Amino acid sequence: MSFSICVAQCTDSLSATMDDQARIMQSIGGVSLAGHSVQGGMALPPPHGHDGTDGDGRKQDIGDILHQIMTITDQSLDEAQAKKHGLNCHRMKPALFSVLCEIKEKTGLSIRGAQEEDPPDPQLMRLDNMLLAEGVAGPEKGGGSAAAAAAAAASGGAADNSIEHSDYRAKLTQIRQIYHTELEKYEQACNEFTTHVMNLLREQSRTRPISPKEIERMVGIIHRKFSSIQMQLKQSTCEAVMILRSRFLDARRKRRNFSKQATEILNEYFYSHLSNPYPSEEAKEELAKKCSITVSQGVGSTITVSQVSNWFGNKRIRYKKNIGKFQEEANLYAAKTAVNAAHAAAAAVQNSQANSPTTPNSGFQMKDEEFQLDSAESKNTLLSNMFTGGYPAPCYQSDGRIQ
DNA sequence: GGAGATGATTAGCA
DNA sequence: TGCTAATCATCTCC
């Protein structure tokens, strides 16, 4: 219903019972509707075409109202209650409240309307997007494994570092749980407070004009207040995720020495393949597997293929730079592999003599064969070295690669 | 604490 | 894409 139609309807009713109202209002010490109505600090203007008073009459009414206001404190509580009750029971009260509500709406909307249609906060949007991307907000999708993989890729590490990923995921899941618990708490508190305020306003609407729109607006204000609290929660969560990520990346960058066994395995391969120290992808995988079985850099630690690649890269360049320094090490591993090869050869001979000619194969058999060939090569070199007292330096190709 | 060792990272190259 | 070379950052040993 529009304001003007409502006012017209109400004022028609009002004017029809003008005398009656005046009498009642006067009797209860209330405010006369004939001239001005004062409610909640607002003055009701006289209806169009139903002024019904001249200038002197208006002044008289205002004087009466002022007088009543000035003497209101002289009234006893019982008198005031009786007057209030009389007013509440008056048959015109709903119409009066309706008009007053419309006036409040009209004056209030122009002030508050702008606040209600705030555009979405860009900062809040950024926070929401980040929480979604990190897998903290929204549907659970593996506890941010994508983020963990992205972090691993960003740090240049292998994506198969499952141990650290699981650590990251576990901590992210914790953050996610805390975030959702807190969010639920906020929402619950918001709902409880909203219900409380709505009940309060409904209760108050019996004694003062409060329109449903006004209640709605109040609910909106409450929600906005709680949204700002939620934004703080989102900010804190984002910070926690950033700290976790930086720690995760730092932890990946943190260098830890390989175990002695792992280094031995890698060195054995390197020196037994000195003529071509470029392990294939399969060989790297096998070495990584071998190292992860025997290596223990703390519980559940593994060496990845890229770490094997790094190790060989570093080893090649450092060997090439300072062959003399690695001579002793080379001799040591050559002797070791030679002994291993001799044992393996003896065992093979025994097996071939005693049993069938077939030997069991494993995934590493191919590499073992290569290993044995190279070991034999090393053995011969070692034997010659034992007589000559030196280890032959590798020849380098034109591109710098070891021949 | 300093020096050397060593794993990781990065730019440039083929 | 894999390699080299340089460099960084950290560990280990004295």
PDB file of C-alpha atoms in Angstrom, chain A residues 123-124 126-132 134 136 175 179 231-245:
ATOM      1  CA  GLN A 123      38.646  -7.406   0.347  1.00  0.00           C
ATOM      2  CA  LEU A 124      36.035  -9.897   1.509  1.00  0.00           C
ATOM      3  CA  ARG A 126      39.597 -11.696  -2.122  1.00  0.00           C
ATOM      4  CA  LEU A 127      39.551 -13.504   1.200  1.00  0.00           C
ATOM      5  CA  ASP A 128      36.703 -15.752   0.054  1.00  0.00           C
ATOM      6  CA  ASN A 129      38.502 -16.551  -3.186  1.00  0.00           C
ATOM      7  CA  MET A 130      41.707 -17.383  -1.395  1.00  0.00           C
ATOM      8  CA  LEU A 131      39.959 -19.620   1.131  1.00  0.00           C
ATOM      9  CA  LEU A 132      38.206 -21.385  -1.730  1.00  0.00           C
ATOM     10  CA  GLU A 134      43.234 -23.189  -0.647  1.00  0.00           C
ATOM     11  CA  VAL A 136      39.590 -24.105   3.392  1.00  0.00           C
ATOM     12  CA  ILE A 175      42.808 -24.944   9.888  1.00  0.00           C
ATOM     13  CA  TYR A 179      37.544 -22.162  10.527  1.00  0.00           C
ATOM     14  CA  MET A 231      35.771 -11.098   7.888  1.00  0.00           C
ATOM     15  CA  GLN A 232      38.227 -10.928  10.770  1.00  0.00           C
ATOM     16  CA  LEU A 233      37.952 -14.700  11.096  1.00  0.00           C
ATOM     17  CA  LYS A 234      38.575 -15.093   7.365  1.00  0.00           C
ATOM     18  CA  GLN A 235      41.547 -12.769   7.564  1.00  0.00           C
ATOM     19  CA  SER A 236      43.055 -14.745  10.433  1.00  0.00           C
ATOM     20  CA  THR A 237      42.465 -18.007   8.557  1.00  0.00           C
ATOM     21  CA  CYS A 238      44.132 -16.641   5.426  1.00  0.00           C
ATOM     22  CA  GLU A 239      47.106 -15.538   7.481  1.00  0.00           C
ATOM     23  CA  ALA A 240      47.331 -18.995   9.039  1.00  0.00           C
ATOM     24  CA  VAL A 241      47.273 -20.605   5.583  1.00  0.00           C
ATOM     25  CA  MET A 242      49.972 -18.226   4.332  1.00  0.00           C
ATOM     26  CA  ILE A 243      52.168 -19.019   7.325  1.00  0.00           C
ATOM     27  CA  LEU A 244      51.599 -22.736   6.791  1.00  0.00           C
ATOM     28  CA  ARG A 245      52.502 -22.431   3.133  1.00  0.00           C
TER      29      ARG A 245
END
